[in-house]
Tab-separated table of C-alpha atoms in Angstrom:
chain	number	residue	atom	x	y	z
A	1	MET	CA	93.503	210.177	34.568
A	2	ARG	CA	92.426	207.104	36.498
A	3	ALA	CA	95.964	206.401	37.549
A	4	HIS	CA	96.251	209.974	38.730
A	5	LEU	CA	93.060	209.604	40.740
A	6	ARG	CA	94.325	206.412	42.273
A	7	THR	CA	97.616	207.957	43.371
A	8	SER	CA	95.913	210.957	44.907
A	9	LEU	CA	93.495	208.666	46.700
A	10	ALA	CA	96.414	206.618	47.960
A	11	ALA	CA	98.144	209.799	49.104
A	12	LEU	CA	95.003	210.873	50.917
A	13	LEU	CA	94.669	207.526	52.663
A	14	LEU	CA	98.333	207.604	53.597
A	15	SER	CA	98.084	211.088	55.071
A	16	LEU	CA	94.976	210.055	56.996
A	17	SER	CA	96.717	207.038	58.405
A	18	LEU	CA	99.658	209.227	59.411
A	19	ALA	CA	97.287	211.572	61.195
A	20	LEU	CA	96.135	208.783	63.513
A	21	PRO	CA	97.825	208.796	66.898
A	22	ALA	CA	100.730	206.375	66.946
A	23	LEU	CA	99.862	203.348	69.012
A	24	ALA	CA	102.596	202.574	71.495
A	25	VAL	CA	101.714	198.899	71.838
A	26	GLN	CA	103.575	197.002	69.128
A	27	PRO	CA	101.975	194.090	67.267
A	28	ASP	CA	104.572	191.636	68.567
A	29	GLU	CA	103.659	192.473	72.170
A	30	VAL	CA	99.972	191.647	71.802
A	31	LEU	CA	98.827	188.457	73.506
A	32	LYS	CA	96.876	185.841	71.563
A	33	ASP	CA	94.103	185.640	74.142
A	34	PRO	CA	91.968	188.788	73.588
A	35	ALA	CA	90.583	188.755	77.136
A	36	MET	CA	94.060	188.633	78.614
A	37	GLU	CA	95.276	191.312	76.197
A	38	ALA	CA	92.394	193.536	77.321
A	39	ARG	CA	93.461	193.037	80.939
A	40	ALA	CA	97.047	193.854	79.976
A	41	ARG	CA	95.916	197.102	78.345
A	42	GLU	CA	93.861	197.959	81.410
A	43	ILE	CA	96.853	197.413	83.710
A	44	SER	CA	99.184	199.313	81.370
A	45	LYS	CA	96.958	202.376	81.642
A	46	GLU	CA	97.423	202.319	85.425
A	47	LEU	CA	101.211	202.259	85.294
A	48	ARG	CA	103.348	205.339	84.920
A	49	CYS	CA	106.155	205.390	82.389
A	50	LEU	CA	109.110	206.272	84.616
A	51	VAL	CA	111.059	207.809	81.762
A	52	CYS	CA	108.398	210.245	80.533
A	53	GLN	CA	106.533	210.318	83.866
A	54	ASN	CA	103.301	211.926	82.690
A	55	GLN	CA	102.354	209.130	80.334
A	56	SER	CA	101.176	205.649	81.095
A	57	ILE	CA	103.257	202.799	79.769
A	58	ASP	CA	100.284	202.088	77.512
A	59	ASP	CA	100.901	205.211	75.434
A	60	SER	CA	104.604	205.738	75.891
A	61	ASN	CA	107.134	204.810	73.238
A	62	ALA	CA	110.051	204.688	75.672
A	63	PRO	CA	111.969	201.386	75.570
A	64	LEU	CA	111.451	200.896	79.310
A	65	ALA	CA	107.685	201.302	78.846
A	66	ARG	CA	107.820	198.567	76.241
A	67	ASP	CA	109.787	196.318	78.613
A	68	LEU	CA	107.221	196.926	81.328
A	69	ARG	CA	104.330	196.181	78.958
A	70	VAL	CA	105.997	192.901	78.077
A	71	LEU	CA	106.551	192.218	81.788
A	72	VAL	CA	102.883	192.900	82.560
A	73	ARG	CA	101.902	190.374	79.906
A	74	GLN	CA	104.396	187.833	81.225
A	75	ARG	CA	102.940	188.143	84.703
A	76	LEU	CA	99.410	187.685	83.349
A	77	VAL	CA	100.437	184.609	81.398
A	78	ALA	CA	102.116	183.313	84.559
A	79	GLY	CA	98.695	183.497	86.225
A	80	ASP	CA	98.793	186.713	88.255
A	81	ASP	CA	95.541	188.583	88.781
A	82	ASN	CA	95.431	192.316	87.971
A	83	SER	CA	96.297	193.510	91.469
A	84	GLY	CA	99.083	190.901	91.616
A	85	VAL	CA	100.692	192.425	88.524
A	86	LEU	CA	100.413	195.933	89.964
A	87	GLU	CA	101.974	194.711	93.222
A	88	TYR	CA	104.813	193.084	91.298
A	89	VAL	CA	105.667	196.362	89.575
A	90	THR	CA	105.148	198.461	92.722
A	91	ALA	CA	107.560	196.222	94.642
A	92	ARG	CA	110.263	197.319	92.200
A	93	TYR	CA	109.409	200.929	91.441
A	94	GLY	CA	107.366	202.038	94.454
A	95	ASP	CA	103.929	203.659	94.585
A	96	TYR	CA	105.171	206.356	92.226
A	97	VAL	CA	104.704	203.971	89.319
A	98	LEU	CA	100.936	203.956	89.930
A	99	LEU	CA	99.113	206.727	88.108
A	100	ARG	CA	96.326	206.488	90.692
A	101	PRO	CA	98.058	206.826	94.055
A	102	PRO	CA	96.932	204.351	96.722
A	103	PHE	CA	94.880	205.547	99.701
A	104	LYS	CA	97.163	205.252	102.708
A	105	ALA	CA	98.676	207.280	105.550
A	106	SER	CA	101.261	209.057	103.369
A	107	THR	CA	98.665	210.083	100.774
A	108	TYR	CA	95.762	211.130	103.020
A	109	VAL	CA	96.576	214.803	102.429
A	110	LEU	CA	96.524	214.192	98.689
A	111	TRP	CA	93.160	212.456	98.707
A	112	ILE	CA	91.308	214.292	101.477
A	113	GLY	CA	93.090	217.675	101.366
A	114	PRO	CA	90.989	219.302	98.615
A	115	ALA	CA	87.727	218.149	100.218
A	116	VAL	CA	88.852	219.525	103.600
A	117	VAL	CA	89.779	222.898	102.077
A	118	LEU	CA	86.425	223.031	100.257
A	119	LEU	CA	84.577	222.134	103.464
A	120	LEU	CA	86.398	224.788	105.497
A	121	GLY	CA	85.734	227.374	102.793
A	122	GLY	CA	82.054	226.364	102.744
A	123	ILE	CA	81.784	226.664	106.529
A	124	GLY	CA	83.469	230.058	106.365
A	125	ALA	CA	81.106	231.285	103.647
A	126	ALA	CA	78.057	229.932	105.504
A	127	LEU	CA	79.101	231.640	108.745
A	128	PHE	CA	79.675	234.922	106.929
A	129	LEU	CA	76.322	234.807	105.121
A	130	ARG	CA	74.431	233.855	108.261
A	131	GLY	CA	76.053	236.683	110.197
A	132	ARG	CA	74.997	239.201	107.545
A	133	GLN	CA	71.474	237.828	107.382
A	134	ARG	CA	71.128	238.054	111.133
A	135	ALA	CA	72.343	241.643	111.047
A	136	VAL	CA	69.652	242.552	108.481
A	137	ALA	CA	66.917	240.638	110.321
A	138	GLY	CA	67.886	242.239	113.631
A	139	GLY	CA	66.994	245.662	112.239
A	140	GLU	CA	70.595	246.698	112.184
A	141	THR	CA	70.474	249.422	109.533
A	142	ALA	CA	72.778	252.181	108.469
A	143	ALA	CA	73.300	255.063	110.899
A	144	PRO	CA	70.649	257.828	110.526
A	145	LEU	CA	71.664	260.925	108.556
A	146	THR	CA	73.246	263.796	110.439
A	147	PRO	CA	71.511	267.234	110.157
A	148	GLU	CA	74.186	268.418	107.711
A	149	GLU	CA	73.663	265.407	105.482
A	150	ARG	CA	69.884	265.878	105.630
A	151	GLN	CA	70.284	269.536	104.548
A	152	ARG	CA	72.570	268.585	101.680
A	153	LEU	CA	70.184	265.908	100.506
A	154	ASP	CA	67.248	268.290	100.623
A	155	ARG	CA	69.214	270.841	98.603
A	156	LEU	CA	70.091	268.273	95.960
A	157	LEU	CA	66.497	267.115	95.685
A	158	ARG	CA	65.274	270.702	95.298
A	159	GLU	CA	67.858	271.423	92.585
A	160	ASP	CA	66.581	268.450	90.711
A	161	THR	CA	63.003	269.686	90.386
B	1	MET	CA	86.389	233.275	118.830
B	2	ARG	CA	85.267	235.572	116.005
B	3	ARG	CA	88.791	236.765	115.418
B	4	LEU	CA	89.932	233.161	115.176
B	5	ILE	CA	87.556	232.591	112.266
B	6	TYR	CA	89.013	235.566	110.419
B	7	ILE	CA	92.567	234.360	110.945
B	8	LEU	CA	91.775	230.795	109.852
B	9	PRO	CA	91.956	231.432	106.057
B	10	LEU	CA	95.358	233.043	106.518
B	11	VAL	CA	96.583	230.082	108.570
B	12	LEU	CA	95.227	227.697	105.948
B	13	PHE	CA	96.957	229.656	103.197
B	14	VAL	CA	100.294	229.622	105.016
B	15	VAL	CA	100.056	225.865	105.634
B	16	LEU	CA	99.208	225.145	102.001
B	17	ALA	CA	101.882	227.529	100.700
B	18	GLY	CA	104.460	225.803	102.910
B	19	TYR	CA	103.332	222.394	101.706
B	20	PHE	CA	103.633	223.370	98.052
B	21	ALA	CA	106.906	225.244	98.600
B	22	VAL	CA	108.511	222.072	99.956
B	23	GLY	CA	107.160	220.180	96.948
B	24	LEU	CA	108.740	222.680	94.571
B	25	THR	CA	112.218	222.086	95.988
B	26	ARG	CA	112.097	218.402	95.049
B	27	ASP	CA	113.401	217.168	91.715
B	28	PRO	CA	110.413	215.466	90.097
B	29	SER	CA	112.618	213.445	87.745
B	30	VAL	CA	114.158	211.514	90.640
B	31	VAL	CA	111.951	208.595	91.578
B	32	PRO	CA	112.529	207.433	95.147
B	33	SER	CA	113.668	203.829	95.204
B	34	ALA	CA	111.298	201.262	96.634
B	35	LEU	CA	114.243	198.998	97.413
B	36	ILE	CA	116.155	201.070	99.976
B	37	ASP	CA	117.078	198.903	102.999
B	38	LYS	CA	115.846	195.799	101.196
B	39	PRO	CA	118.056	192.904	100.127
B	40	VAL	CA	119.253	193.000	96.524
B	41	PRO	CA	116.943	191.115	94.174
B	42	GLU	CA	117.538	187.469	93.327
B	43	PHE	CA	119.380	187.407	90.028
B	44	ALA	CA	122.247	185.878	88.111
B	45	LEU	CA	123.783	187.529	85.078
B	46	PRO	CA	126.311	186.036	82.680
B	47	PRO	CA	129.701	187.755	82.453
B	48	LEU	CA	130.230	190.560	79.951
B	49	LEU	CA	133.956	189.899	79.639
B	50	ASN	CA	135.634	186.576	79.044
B	51	ASP	CA	136.988	186.596	82.598
B	52	GLY	CA	134.097	184.394	83.747
B	53	LYS	CA	132.968	186.818	86.432
B	54	GLY	CA	129.297	187.547	85.980
B	55	LEU	CA	127.160	189.056	88.667
B	56	ALA	CA	124.695	187.307	90.945
B	57	THR	CA	122.986	187.904	94.287
B	58	SER	CA	125.592	185.885	96.194
B	59	ASP	CA	128.397	188.134	94.858
B	60	LEU	CA	126.912	191.099	96.662
B	61	LYS	CA	127.285	189.776	100.206
B	62	GLY	CA	130.244	189.995	102.539
B	63	GLN	CA	131.516	193.483	101.772
B	64	VAL	CA	130.330	197.023	101.261
B	65	GLN	CA	130.321	197.742	97.550
B	66	LEU	CA	128.761	199.682	94.723
B	67	VAL	CA	126.705	198.341	91.866
B	68	ASN	CA	126.716	200.599	88.834
B	69	VAL	CA	124.244	200.152	85.986
B	70	PHE	CA	125.794	201.427	82.761
B	71	ALA	CA	125.722	201.161	78.982
B	72	SER	CA	128.191	202.204	76.306
B	73	TRP	CA	125.431	204.129	74.491
B	74	CYS	CA	124.635	206.163	77.589
B	75	VAL	CA	126.109	209.660	77.472
B	76	PRO	CA	125.925	210.504	81.213
B	77	CYS	CA	127.781	207.223	81.848
B	78	ARG	CA	130.774	208.810	80.135
B	79	VAL	CA	130.588	211.684	82.604
B	80	GLU	CA	130.647	209.460	85.677
B	81	HIS	CA	133.192	206.976	84.366
B	82	PRO	CA	136.332	208.836	85.580
B	83	VAL	CA	134.662	209.272	88.973
B	84	LEU	CA	134.106	205.521	89.231
B	85	MET	CA	137.697	204.913	88.116
B	86	ARG	CA	138.983	207.109	90.939
B	87	LEU	CA	136.635	205.464	93.450
B	88	ALA	CA	137.973	202.037	92.516
B	89	ARG	CA	141.654	202.894	92.114
B	90	GLU	CA	142.256	205.599	94.698
B	91	GLN	CA	139.631	204.939	97.355
B	92	GLY	CA	139.726	201.173	97.117
B	93	VAL	CA	135.956	200.899	96.735
B	94	THR	CA	134.711	197.700	95.103
B	95	VAL	CA	132.512	198.622	92.158
B	96	LYS	CA	130.548	195.967	90.315
B	97	ALA	CA	128.400	196.549	87.290
B	98	ILE	CA	125.292	195.613	85.408
B	99	ASN	CA	125.755	196.317	81.723
B	100	TYR	CA	122.281	197.417	80.587
B	101	LYS	CA	120.957	196.486	77.126
B	102	ASP	CA	124.293	196.831	75.424
B	103	LYS	CA	126.086	195.097	72.617
B	104	PRO	CA	128.937	193.207	74.304
B	105	GLU	CA	131.474	194.333	71.687
B	106	ASP	CA	130.477	197.996	72.181
B	107	ALA	CA	130.745	197.688	75.951
B	108	VAL	CA	134.151	196.019	75.711
B	109	ARG	CA	135.452	198.675	73.327
B	110	TRP	CA	134.185	201.373	75.673
B	111	LEU	CA	135.954	199.803	78.673
B	112	ASN	CA	139.152	199.453	76.682
B	113	GLN	CA	139.056	203.149	75.863
B	114	GLY	CA	138.077	204.581	79.242
B	115	GLY	CA	139.454	201.931	81.595
B	116	ASN	CA	137.633	199.283	83.582
B	117	PRO	CA	136.804	200.196	87.179
B	118	TYR	CA	134.632	197.124	87.700
B	119	ALA	CA	135.517	194.057	89.752
B	120	ALA	CA	132.797	192.103	87.949
B	121	ILE	CA	130.318	192.874	85.190
B	122	GLY	CA	127.047	191.074	84.517
B	123	ALA	CA	125.459	191.538	81.097
B	124	ASP	CA	121.743	192.326	81.249
B	125	GLN	CA	120.962	192.080	77.558
B	126	ASP	CA	117.178	192.325	77.742
B	127	GLY	CA	117.004	194.567	80.807
B	128	THR	CA	114.809	192.245	82.896
B	129	VAL	CA	117.209	192.032	85.831
B	130	SER	CA	117.507	195.815	85.836
B	131	ILE	CA	113.726	196.042	86.151
B	132	ASP	CA	114.004	193.879	89.274
B	133	TRP	CA	116.473	196.445	90.592
B	134	GLY	CA	114.006	199.245	89.867
B	135	VAL	CA	116.266	200.774	87.224
B	136	TYR	CA	114.447	203.309	85.055
B	137	GLY	CA	117.350	204.866	83.231
B	138	VAL	CA	121.090	204.472	83.044
B	139	PRO	CA	123.284	205.273	84.849
B	140	GLU	CA	122.116	204.300	88.299
B	141	THR	CA	124.365	203.364	91.182
B	142	TYR	CA	123.554	201.438	94.339
B	143	VAL	CA	125.428	201.252	97.627
B	144	ILE	CA	125.226	197.698	98.994
B	145	ASP	CA	126.089	196.869	102.604
B	146	ALA	CA	127.901	193.758	103.813
B	147	GLU	CA	124.614	191.910	104.355
B	148	GLY	CA	123.702	192.460	100.724
B	149	ARG	CA	121.083	195.106	101.318
B	150	ILE	CA	120.591	198.204	99.158
B	151	ARG	CA	121.298	201.240	101.321
B	152	TYR	CA	121.453	204.107	98.867
B	153	LYS	CA	120.741	204.828	95.241
B	154	VAL	CA	122.098	207.480	92.899
B	155	VAL	CA	119.970	208.241	89.853
B	156	GLY	CA	122.014	209.715	87.041
B	157	PRO	CA	125.775	210.091	86.940
B	158	VAL	CA	127.794	209.830	90.151
B	159	MET	CA	129.373	213.251	90.557
B	160	PRO	CA	132.450	214.097	92.678
B	161	ASP	CA	130.551	216.247	95.180
B	162	GLU	CA	128.039	213.474	95.845
B	163	VAL	CA	130.949	211.061	96.342
B	164	GLU	CA	132.471	213.381	98.943
B	165	ARG	CA	129.238	214.353	100.653
B	166	THR	CA	127.253	211.132	100.677
B	167	ILE	CA	128.780	208.040	99.148
B	168	LEU	CA	132.202	207.855	100.817
B	169	PRO	CA	130.895	208.761	104.303
B	170	LEU	CA	128.156	206.148	103.898
B	171	ILE	CA	130.630	203.494	102.776
B	172	ARG	CA	132.942	204.263	105.731
B	173	GLU	CA	129.977	204.135	108.102
B	174	LEU	CA	128.758	200.808	106.710
B	175	GLN	CA	132.251	199.370	106.923
B	176	GLY	CA	132.175	200.317	110.608
């Protein structure tokens, strides 16, 4: 009975451990210095895995992502600061490798575009609302009823009572 | 003036639609190279074959040539291999190679089977030199001018129509 309990407990623990998301960073990649390792992780999250493209190299299992993680750590050990490492990788793979695109002439539309569209829409809405308000305030009401309409309305009201 | 305000949303829509339509025609899996028009990276790779010819920066100056990054385990490399053979044999184009993360014996067996179009092959066992070249998947092929600058990059297998349309005209133009 006890042995049975132990195996089922072991099975439960095993299944729980399998349910955890697989960590892409392998134990042999991790740097000894925890502070430097933390910086490496931070940088890895900024870099796009070029094979899978919508993952960072920090959570990609692609071999190239692993190579780049190792490279990031090598650069850190060599004494680069964080932006130096990013520059090193960008020099080889271009801005595309950065998950957060830089703010420069070719990306102005990307960064400012949505705000501009929102602003224009807001101005449009404001102009429309103000125009309507002014129309109401200016006593601009619906056209008066024609005699025929008046007669029809009267008839309907009489029918009602 | 009033009419202009009414037309503005339509204009905005057309501009945005055009912008996105252009974006949709691009292949998102092709990453533009950051190294176009830049000199080839500084590197030196040991030879793959016992012929003593590895590949280094200095080997890529003095003539227009191609550098092909390949591996025996790479399936699309099999597709482009006959194309490279024809380029080397029939068109007289110098093709050099970086053998990416391959077992030397596998690579040699593969070349013995399919033929060897390469004038020199450097073995990049751990892939670090390929990272300097901005390689993110094999095969990739670079057109190098006589000054040793990268002028064009093909991601994926070199196909005959791209050879006819882009690569050969570019090589002829660079040769002057």
